[in-house]
Coordinates of C-alpha atoms in Angstrom, one line a residue:
Chain A
M1 CA 13.2 -20.1 -9.5
L2 CA 9.8 -18.7 -10.9
K3 CA 8.6 -18.6 -7.1
E4 CA 11.9 -16.2 -6.5
Y5 CA 11.0 -13.9 -9.1
L6 CA 7.3 -13.9 -8.0
A7 CA 8.8 -12.7 -4.8
I8 CA 11.0 -10.0 -6.3
S9 CA 7.8 -9.0 -8.1
M10 CA 6.2 -8.6 -4.6
F11 CA 8.8 -6.7 -3.0
F12 CA 8.5 -4.3 -6.0
I13 CA 4.5 -3.7 -5.7
V14 CA 4.7 -3.3 -2.0
A15 CA 7.6 -1.1 -2.4
L16 CA 5.3 1.2 -4.9
L17 CA 2.6 1.2 -2.5
I18 CA 4.2 2.0 0.6
P19 CA 4.9 5.7 -0.3
V20 CA 1.8 6.2 -1.9
A21 CA 0.2 5.3 1.2
V22 CA 2.2 7.1 3.5
I23 CA 1.8 10.3 1.5
F24 CA -1.9 9.8 1.6
I25 CA -2.1 9.4 5.4
S26 CA 0.1 12.7 5.6
R27 CA -2.4 14.2 3.3
L28 CA -5.3 13.5 6.0
V29 CA -3.1 14.7 8.9
A30 CA -1.8 17.6 7.5
P31 CA -3.1 21.2 7.2
K32 CA -4.1 22.6 3.5
K33 CA -3.6 26.2 3.6
T34 CA -2.0 27.4 0.4
T35 CA -1.4 30.8 -0.6
P36 CA -0.1 32.6 -3.6
E37 CA 3.2 33.0 -2.3
K38 CA 3.8 29.3 -1.2
E39 CA 3.3 28.0 -4.6
E40 CA 5.9 30.3 -6.0
V41 CA 9.0 28.5 -7.5
Y42 CA 11.5 28.7 -4.7
E43 CA 14.9 30.2 -5.9
C44 CA 16.2 31.7 -2.7
G45 CA 13.3 34.2 -2.4
V46 CA 13.9 35.9 -6.2
D47 CA 11.4 35.9 -8.5
T48 CA 12.2 33.4 -11.2
V49 CA 13.4 34.8 -14.4
G50 CA 12.6 32.9 -17.8
D51 CA 12.0 29.5 -18.6
T52 CA 13.5 26.2 -16.8
W53 CA 12.6 23.8 -19.6
I54 CA 15.0 25.3 -22.1
R55 CA 17.4 23.2 -24.2
F56 CA 19.8 22.3 -21.5
K57 CA 23.5 21.8 -22.2
T58 CA 24.6 18.4 -20.7
S59 CA 28.1 18.8 -20.7
Y60 CA 28.6 15.2 -19.8
F61 CA 27.3 13.9 -23.2
L62 CA 31.0 12.4 -24.0
Y63 CA 30.9 10.8 -20.6
A64 CA 27.6 9.1 -21.0
L65 CA 28.7 7.8 -24.6
V66 CA 31.4 6.2 -23.0
F67 CA 29.5 5.0 -20.1
V68 CA 27.0 3.3 -22.5
V69 CA 30.3 1.2 -24.0
F70 CA 31.5 0.4 -20.6
D71 CA 28.0 -0.5 -19.3
V72 CA 27.4 -3.1 -22.2
E73 CA 31.0 -4.7 -21.5
T74 CA 30.2 -5.0 -18.0
V75 CA 27.0 -7.2 -19.0
F76 CA 29.5 -9.3 -20.8
L77 CA 32.3 -9.3 -18.0
Y78 CA 29.6 -10.4 -15.1
P79 CA 29.1 -14.2 -16.8
W80 CA 32.7 -14.4 -18.0
A81 CA 33.8 -13.5 -14.4
V82 CA 31.5 -16.4 -13.0
Q83 CA 32.9 -18.7 -15.2
F84 CA 36.4 -17.7 -15.1
Q85 CA 37.6 -20.7 -12.9
Q86 CA 35.8 -23.3 -14.8
L87 CA 36.9 -22.3 -18.3
G88 CA 40.7 -22.1 -17.3
T89 CA 43.3 -21.0 -19.7
F90 CA 40.7 -20.0 -22.4
A91 CA 39.3 -17.5 -20.2
F92 CA 42.5 -16.4 -19.0
V93 CA 43.4 -15.5 -22.5
E94 CA 40.0 -14.1 -23.4
M95 CA 40.7 -11.8 -20.5
F96 CA 43.5 -10.1 -22.2
I97 CA 42.1 -9.6 -25.5
F98 CA 39.0 -8.4 -24.2
I99 CA 40.3 -5.7 -21.6
A100 CA 42.6 -5.0 -24.5
I101 CA 39.7 -4.1 -26.8
L102 CA 38.5 -1.8 -23.9
V103 CA 41.7 -0.3 -22.9
V104 CA 42.4 0.8 -26.8
G105 CA 38.8 2.2 -26.8
F106 CA 39.3 3.9 -23.5
W107 CA 42.8 5.2 -24.4
Y108 CA 41.3 6.9 -27.6
A109 CA 38.4 8.4 -25.7
W110 CA 40.8 9.9 -23.1
K111 CA 43.1 11.3 -26.2
E112 CA 40.3 12.7 -27.9
G113 CA 39.5 14.8 -24.9
A114 CA 36.2 12.8 -24.1
L115 CA 36.9 13.0 -20.3
E116 CA 37.7 16.9 -19.9
W117 CA 34.7 18.3 -18.4
K118 CA 34.0 21.5 -20.2
Chain B
M1 CA 31.1 -23.5 12.1
N2 CA 28.3 -22.3 14.4
S3 CA 25.3 -24.9 14.2
N4 CA 23.0 -24.3 16.8
P5 CA 20.2 -22.0 15.2
D6 CA 20.4 -18.4 16.6
L7 CA 17.5 -16.3 17.5
L8 CA 16.6 -15.2 14.2
T9 CA 16.9 -18.4 12.4
S10 CA 14.8 -20.2 15.1
L11 CA 12.3 -17.3 14.6
A12 CA 12.0 -17.9 10.7
G13 CA 11.7 -21.7 11.4
S14 CA 9.2 -21.5 14.1
I15 CA 7.2 -18.8 11.8
R16 CA 7.3 -21.6 9.0
S17 CA 6.0 -24.4 11.2
V18 CA 3.3 -22.3 12.6
L19 CA 2.6 -21.3 8.7
S20 CA 2.9 -24.8 7.4
P21 CA -0.4 -26.4 8.6
L22 CA -2.2 -23.4 7.9
I23 CA -1.6 -23.1 4.0
G24 CA -0.5 -26.9 3.2
N25 CA 0.9 -26.4 -0.2
P26 CA 4.9 -26.1 0.5
D27 CA 5.1 -23.5 -2.7
G28 CA 2.4 -21.5 -0.8
V29 CA 4.6 -21.7 2.4
D30 CA 7.5 -20.5 0.7
M31 CA 5.8 -17.3 -0.5
A32 CA 4.6 -16.7 2.9
M33 CA 7.9 -16.8 3.9
Y34 CA 9.2 -14.3 1.3
G35 CA 6.1 -12.4 2.6
V36 CA 7.7 -12.5 6.1
G37 CA 10.9 -11.2 4.7
L38 CA 9.2 -8.5 2.9
L39 CA 7.5 -7.1 6.3
A40 CA 11.1 -7.8 8.2
V41 CA 12.8 -5.8 5.4
I42 CA 10.4 -2.9 5.5
T43 CA 10.4 -2.6 9.5
L44 CA 14.1 -2.7 9.1
I45 CA 14.3 0.1 6.6
F46 CA 12.0 2.3 8.8
T47 CA 13.4 2.1 12.1
N48 CA 17.0 2.2 10.5
A49 CA 16.1 5.5 9.1
V50 CA 14.9 6.6 12.4
I51 CA 18.2 5.4 14.0
L52 CA 20.5 6.8 11.2
V53 CA 18.9 10.1 11.6
W54 CA 19.8 10.5 14.9
G55 CA 23.2 8.7 14.8
E56 CA 24.4 11.0 11.9
R57 CA 23.4 14.0 13.6
K58 CA 25.5 12.7 16.9
V59 CA 28.3 11.6 14.7
A60 CA 28.3 15.3 13.1
G61 CA 28.3 16.8 16.6
F62 CA 30.9 14.6 18.1
M63 CA 33.5 15.2 15.2
Q64 CA 32.4 19.0 15.4
S65 CA 33.0 19.3 18.9
R66 CA 29.2 20.0 19.8
Y67 CA 26.6 17.9 21.3
G68 CA 24.2 17.0 18.6
P69 CA 20.4 16.4 19.6
N70 CA 20.4 16.1 23.5
R71 CA 17.2 17.6 24.3
L72 CA 14.6 15.0 23.8
G73 CA 14.8 11.5 25.9
P74 CA 18.0 10.0 26.8
W75 CA 21.0 11.2 24.7
G76 CA 18.5 12.6 22.3
L77 CA 17.1 9.6 21.1
F78 CA 13.8 10.7 20.8
Q79 CA 14.7 13.4 18.7
S80 CA 14.1 11.5 15.3
I81 CA 10.8 10.4 16.2
A82 CA 9.8 14.0 16.7
D83 CA 11.0 14.9 13.4
V84 CA 8.5 11.8 11.9
L85 CA 5.9 13.6 13.3
K86 CA 6.5 16.8 12.3
L87 CA 7.0 15.4 8.8
M88 CA 3.9 13.5 8.7
S89 CA 1.9 16.8 9.9
K90 CA 3.5 19.1 7.4
E91 CA 1.6 20.5 4.7
D92 CA 2.1 18.9 1.2
Y93 CA 1.7 21.7 -1.2
R94 CA 2.4 21.5 -5.0
P95 CA 4.2 24.5 -6.3
K96 CA 2.0 25.5 -9.2
L97 CA 4.8 25.3 -11.9
V98 CA 5.4 21.8 -11.6
D99 CA 5.2 18.9 -14.0
K100 CA 2.1 17.2 -11.9
W101 CA 2.8 13.6 -12.9
V102 CA 6.6 13.8 -13.4
W103 CA 6.8 15.7 -10.2
A104 CA 4.6 13.4 -8.0
L105 CA 6.0 10.2 -9.0
A106 CA 9.5 10.8 -8.4
P107 CA 9.6 10.5 -4.7
I108 CA 7.8 6.9 -5.0
I109 CA 10.1 5.7 -7.6
M110 CA 12.7 7.0 -5.1
F111 CA 11.5 4.5 -2.5
A112 CA 10.6 1.7 -4.6
P113 CA 14.1 0.3 -5.8
A114 CA 15.5 0.9 -2.1
V115 CA 13.2 -1.7 -0.9
A116 CA 13.6 -4.0 -3.5
A117 CA 17.3 -3.8 -3.5
Y118 CA 17.1 -5.4 0.2
A119 CA 15.3 -8.7 -1.0
V120 CA 18.9 -10.1 -1.9
L121 CA 21.1 -8.7 1.1
P122 CA 22.4 -11.7 3.1
F123 CA 21.7 -10.7 6.6
G124 CA 22.6 -13.9 8.0
K125 CA 22.9 -18.0 7.2
D126 CA 19.3 -18.9 5.8
L127 CA 18.3 -15.3 6.5
V128 CA 18.5 -13.8 3.0
P129 CA 14.9 -12.5 2.0
V130 CA 15.2 -14.1 -1.3
D131 CA 18.2 -15.8 -2.4
L132 CA 18.3 -15.0 -6.1
N133 CA 21.1 -17.1 -8.3
I134 CA 22.0 -13.6 -10.1
G135 CA 21.8 -11.9 -6.6
I136 CA 24.8 -9.2 -6.8
F137 CA 23.9 -8.4 -10.1
Y138 CA 20.1 -7.9 -9.2
F139 CA 21.3 -5.4 -6.5
I140 CA 23.4 -3.2 -9.0
A141 CA 20.7 -3.1 -11.4
V142 CA 17.8 -2.2 -9.0
S143 CA 20.2 0.1 -6.9
S144 CA 21.3 2.1 -9.9
I145 CA 17.5 3.0 -10.5
T146 CA 17.7 5.7 -7.8
T147 CA 19.3 8.3 -10.3
I148 CA 16.3 8.4 -12.5
P149 CA 13.7 9.6 -9.9
L150 CA 16.4 12.6 -8.8
L151 CA 16.4 13.6 -12.7
M152 CA 12.3 13.3 -12.7
A153 CA 12.3 15.4 -9.6
G154 CA 15.0 17.8 -11.0
W155 CA 13.2 18.2 -14.2
G156 CA 9.7 18.2 -13.2
S157 CA 10.0 20.6 -10.5
N158 CA 10.7 23.4 -13.0
N159 CA 13.0 25.4 -10.8
K160 CA 16.6 25.8 -12.0
Y161 CA 18.4 24.9 -8.9
S162 CA 16.5 21.5 -9.2
L163 CA 17.3 21.0 -13.1
I164 CA 20.9 21.7 -12.1
G165 CA 20.9 19.1 -9.4
G166 CA 19.1 16.6 -11.4
M167 CA 22.0 16.7 -14.2
R168 CA 24.4 16.5 -11.9
A169 CA 23.0 13.1 -10.2
V170 CA 23.1 11.7 -13.7
A171 CA 26.6 13.1 -14.6
Q172 CA 27.9 11.5 -11.1
M173 CA 25.9 8.1 -11.7
V174 CA 27.7 7.7 -15.3
S175 CA 31.0 8.1 -13.8
Y176 CA 30.8 6.3 -10.6
E177 CA 28.7 3.3 -12.1
I178 CA 31.4 1.6 -13.8
P179 CA 34.0 1.7 -11.0
L180 CA 31.2 0.5 -8.6
V181 CA 30.3 -2.6 -11.0
F182 CA 34.0 -3.5 -11.9
S183 CA 35.1 -3.5 -8.4
M184 CA 32.9 -6.1 -7.4
L185 CA 34.0 -8.5 -10.5
G186 CA 37.2 -9.4 -8.6
A187 CA 35.4 -11.0 -6.0
I188 CA 33.3 -12.5 -8.4
M189 CA 36.0 -14.2 -10.0
L190 CA 37.2 -15.7 -6.9
V191 CA 33.8 -17.1 -6.2
G192 CA 32.5 -18.2 -9.3
S193 CA 29.0 -17.2 -8.4
L194 CA 26.5 -14.4 -8.5
K195 CA 24.6 -15.6 -5.3
M196 CA 24.9 -13.6 -2.1
S197 CA 24.8 -16.6 0.0
S198 CA 27.8 -18.4 -1.7
I199 CA 29.7 -15.1 -2.0
V200 CA 29.6 -15.1 1.9
E201 CA 30.2 -18.5 2.2
A202 CA 33.5 -18.2 0.4
Q203 CA 34.8 -16.1 2.6
S204 CA 35.1 -18.7 5.7
H205 CA 38.7 -18.8 5.6
I206 CA 39.6 -15.3 4.8
W207 CA 37.7 -12.3 3.9
F208 CA 37.9 -10.7 0.3
V209 CA 38.9 -7.3 2.0
F210 CA 42.6 -9.0 2.3
L211 CA 42.3 -10.7 -1.2
Q212 CA 40.9 -7.6 -2.8
P213 CA 42.1 -4.5 -1.2
V214 CA 42.1 -1.8 -4.3
A215 CA 38.8 -3.3 -4.8
F216 CA 37.3 -2.4 -1.5
L217 CA 38.6 1.1 -1.7
V218 CA 37.3 1.7 -5.0
Y219 CA 34.2 0.1 -3.9
V220 CA 34.1 2.5 -0.9
I221 CA 34.8 5.5 -2.9
A222 CA 32.4 4.5 -5.6
A223 CA 29.5 3.8 -3.5
T224 CA 29.9 7.4 -1.5
A225 CA 29.2 9.1 -4.9
E226 CA 26.6 6.8 -5.7
T227 CA 24.8 7.5 -2.8
N228 CA 25.1 11.1 -3.4
R229 CA 26.9 11.7 0.0
A230 CA 29.8 14.4 0.7
P231 CA 32.4 14.8 -0.5
F232 CA 30.2 13.9 -3.6
D233 CA 26.9 15.7 -2.7
L234 CA 27.2 17.7 -5.7
V235 CA 23.5 16.8 -6.1
E236 CA 22.2 18.5 -3.1
G237 CA 24.9 20.9 -2.5
E238 CA 23.0 22.8 -0.1
S239 CA 25.6 25.8 -0.2
E240 CA 25.2 26.2 -3.9
I241 CA 21.8 24.9 -5.4
V242 CA 19.5 25.0 -2.4
A243 CA 18.8 21.3 -2.4
G244 CA 19.0 20.5 -5.4
P245 CA 16.2 18.1 -6.9
L246 CA 14.4 18.3 -3.4
T247 CA 14.0 22.0 -3.2
E248 CA 10.2 21.8 -4.3
Y249 CA 9.2 19.0 -2.1
S250 CA 7.6 19.0 1.4
G251 CA 6.4 17.3 4.0
M252 CA 6.1 13.2 3.3
R253 CA 7.1 13.6 -0.3
W254 CA 10.5 15.1 0.9
A255 CA 10.5 12.4 3.7
M256 CA 10.1 9.7 0.9
F257 CA 13.5 11.1 -0.7
F258 CA 15.2 11.2 2.5
L259 CA 14.3 7.5 3.6
G260 CA 15.3 6.0 0.3
E261 CA 18.8 8.0 0.7
Y262 CA 19.3 6.1 4.3
A263 CA 17.9 3.0 3.0
N264 CA 20.5 3.2 0.3
L265 CA 23.2 3.8 2.6
L266 CA 22.4 0.9 4.4
A267 CA 22.4 -1.1 1.6
V268 CA 25.5 -0.4 0.2
S269 CA 27.3 -1.0 3.7
A270 CA 25.4 -4.0 3.9
I271 CA 27.2 -5.2 0.4
A272 CA 30.2 -4.0 1.4
S273 CA 30.3 -6.1 4.5
A274 CA 28.9 -9.3 2.5
V275 CA 31.2 -9.1 -0.6
F276 CA 34.3 -7.8 1.2
L277 CA 34.4 -8.3 5.0
G278 CA 32.8 -11.8 5.1
G279 CA 29.3 -10.7 5.8
W280 CA 27.8 -13.0 8.8
Q281 CA 31.1 -14.8 9.2
P282 CA 33.0 -14.3 12.7
L283 CA 36.4 -12.7 12.8
P284 CA 38.7 -15.2 11.8
L285 CA 40.7 -16.0 15.1
P286 CA 43.0 -19.0 16.0
G287 CA 41.9 -21.0 19.0
A288 CA 39.6 -20.7 22.0
L289 CA 39.2 -16.9 20.7
G290 CA 37.9 -18.2 17.1
D291 CA 35.3 -20.4 19.0
M292 CA 34.1 -17.5 21.3
M293 CA 33.8 -15.3 18.1
H294 CA 31.6 -18.3 16.4
A295 CA 29.4 -18.6 19.5
I296 CA 27.8 -14.7 18.6
P297 CA 25.3 -15.2 15.7
G298 CA 25.8 -14.7 12.3
W299 CA 23.3 -11.6 11.8
I300 CA 24.9 -9.8 14.6
W301 CA 28.3 -10.0 12.8
F302 CA 26.5 -8.9 9.7
A303 CA 25.0 -6.1 11.3
L304 CA 28.0 -5.0 13.5
K305 CA 30.1 -4.7 10.0
T306 CA 27.4 -3.3 8.3
Y307 CA 27.0 -0.2 10.9
I308 CA 30.8 0.1 11.1
M309 CA 30.7 0.8 7.2
I310 CA 27.9 3.3 7.8
F311 CA 29.9 4.7 10.3
V312 CA 33.1 5.1 8.0
F313 CA 30.8 6.9 5.6
M314 CA 29.5 9.4 7.8
W315 CA 32.9 10.1 8.8
F316 CA 33.5 10.7 5.1
R317 CA 30.5 13.1 5.3
W318 CA 32.0 15.3 7.8
T319 CA 35.4 15.4 7.4
F320 CA 36.1 16.1 3.4
P321 CA 35.1 19.1 1.6
R322 CA 32.6 18.7 -1.5
F323 CA 34.5 17.8 -4.8
R324 CA 34.3 20.2 -7.9
V325 CA 32.5 18.8 -10.8
D326 CA 35.4 18.5 -13.1
Q327 CA 37.4 16.9 -10.5
L328 CA 34.7 14.6 -9.6
M329 CA 34.2 13.4 -13.3
G330 CA 38.1 13.5 -13.9
F331 CA 38.7 11.1 -10.8
G332 CA 35.8 8.9 -11.7
W333 CA 37.1 8.2 -15.3
K334 CA 40.9 8.7 -14.9
V335 CA 41.9 7.3 -11.4
L336 CA 38.9 4.8 -10.2
L337 CA 38.0 3.4 -13.7
P338 CA 41.9 2.2 -14.7
L339 CA 42.4 1.1 -10.9
S340 CA 39.5 -1.3 -11.0
L341 CA 40.5 -2.6 -14.5
A342 CA 44.0 -3.2 -13.5
N343 CA 42.3 -5.0 -10.3
I344 CA 40.4 -7.3 -12.7
L345 CA 43.5 -8.3 -14.5
V346 CA 45.7 -8.8 -11.4
T347 CA 42.9 -10.9 -10.0
G348 CA 42.8 -12.9 -13.3
V349 CA 46.7 -13.6 -13.5
G350 CA 46.6 -14.2 -9.8
I351 CA 43.7 -16.7 -10.0
F352 CA 45.4 -18.3 -13.1
L353 CA 49.0 -18.8 -11.2
Y354 CA 47.4 -20.2 -8.2
R355 CA 45.5 -22.7 -10.3
V356 CA 48.4 -23.7 -12.0
A357 CA 50.6 -24.0 -9.0
I358 CA 48.0 -26.1 -7.0
G359 CA 48.1 -28.2 -10.7
G360 CA 44.5 -27.4 -10.9

């Protein structure tokens, strides 16, 4: 068990090192000739106007809230799905209650227009 | 079942028998075998990307009645190798306005989860690099990290197109993650385990695509969206926002995003073939034909199904026009999510009735 997670962390560490190594090697090979024009922001050849780091309107804010609700639900649903066959009738009844709560919330979000892109 | 070890399994066995006397400690040998798996996975990711770049252009060519790459080598096979050399020798410049750290870390973080997700893919019987008992859950968790580097690249680039692209990446992930995760729940209810090898084992009689056709459809659509491929390629949307978050990257940094993308494409296709198409299980045919199917090694079946899935994804890309943002969000929330919820309900009722019928 612990061994498996050690292996997973090994995967992660090596996975982080590979791109670093590859980018480093390409820096050794590649030419380095910067000109002021090259360092400009690329916006189709037109000079950039104004700041980019402004308060950006995230139109999907309400979607994101509904997403958080459902994402937490999935964390509960996965263990339930694994045990579904063992738990028998209990899990079966439980399913209707759980999904009913979800559907009511979902229906409310839909009705209130949280699922409209504005 | 096919009991004779095939090429790859016996290769793994012989590596283990060479390593055992050298290391001694059985735990050490296991760790070394995980290391071998890691090496194999990395080799696979790089070769696969080279093949897929070529394959995608060929498929695109044939779908649009043109040739695709045909100059370098037979059928243009060396084209993508030439591309790799070109990318390696390209200047790695940094635009002066970017946020240095966020911008530089994004391609690295894009690539890492793609490799880590491969740890649980069931390439064949006894050929799972790390057979975690929460395998599929781990896969979902790790593969959804890829949204963060896109947002990092979008914000860090200090470019308006990049920012829009990064924001779209999040919007897309928020809408399609849920149907993707829910679509696999039905299969898990049937198996009763999250371990990848058990999920494939459970399909020895019937593939889940026949028991869960709706879930399979939802999965394929959501996976297309999760890998940001057309018709859901609003993130890059080259005709609207240049290249989205990738606009300010060049050379190998850009190539890391590209590699990550193709690695993810292979990963979602592999999961589709493992969870719905029976993974390494051969075609379930009766009689002598079935025995012939069993003679083919499992990993070949797995590779075959995975590449068929990849072809389907490529087919989508070159057939469908791009969605609009509001259509994309609406489709994810109002069609896919209710469908996948209904699928869970129907699966639950089905399993319950079946168990009552057999008196279990």
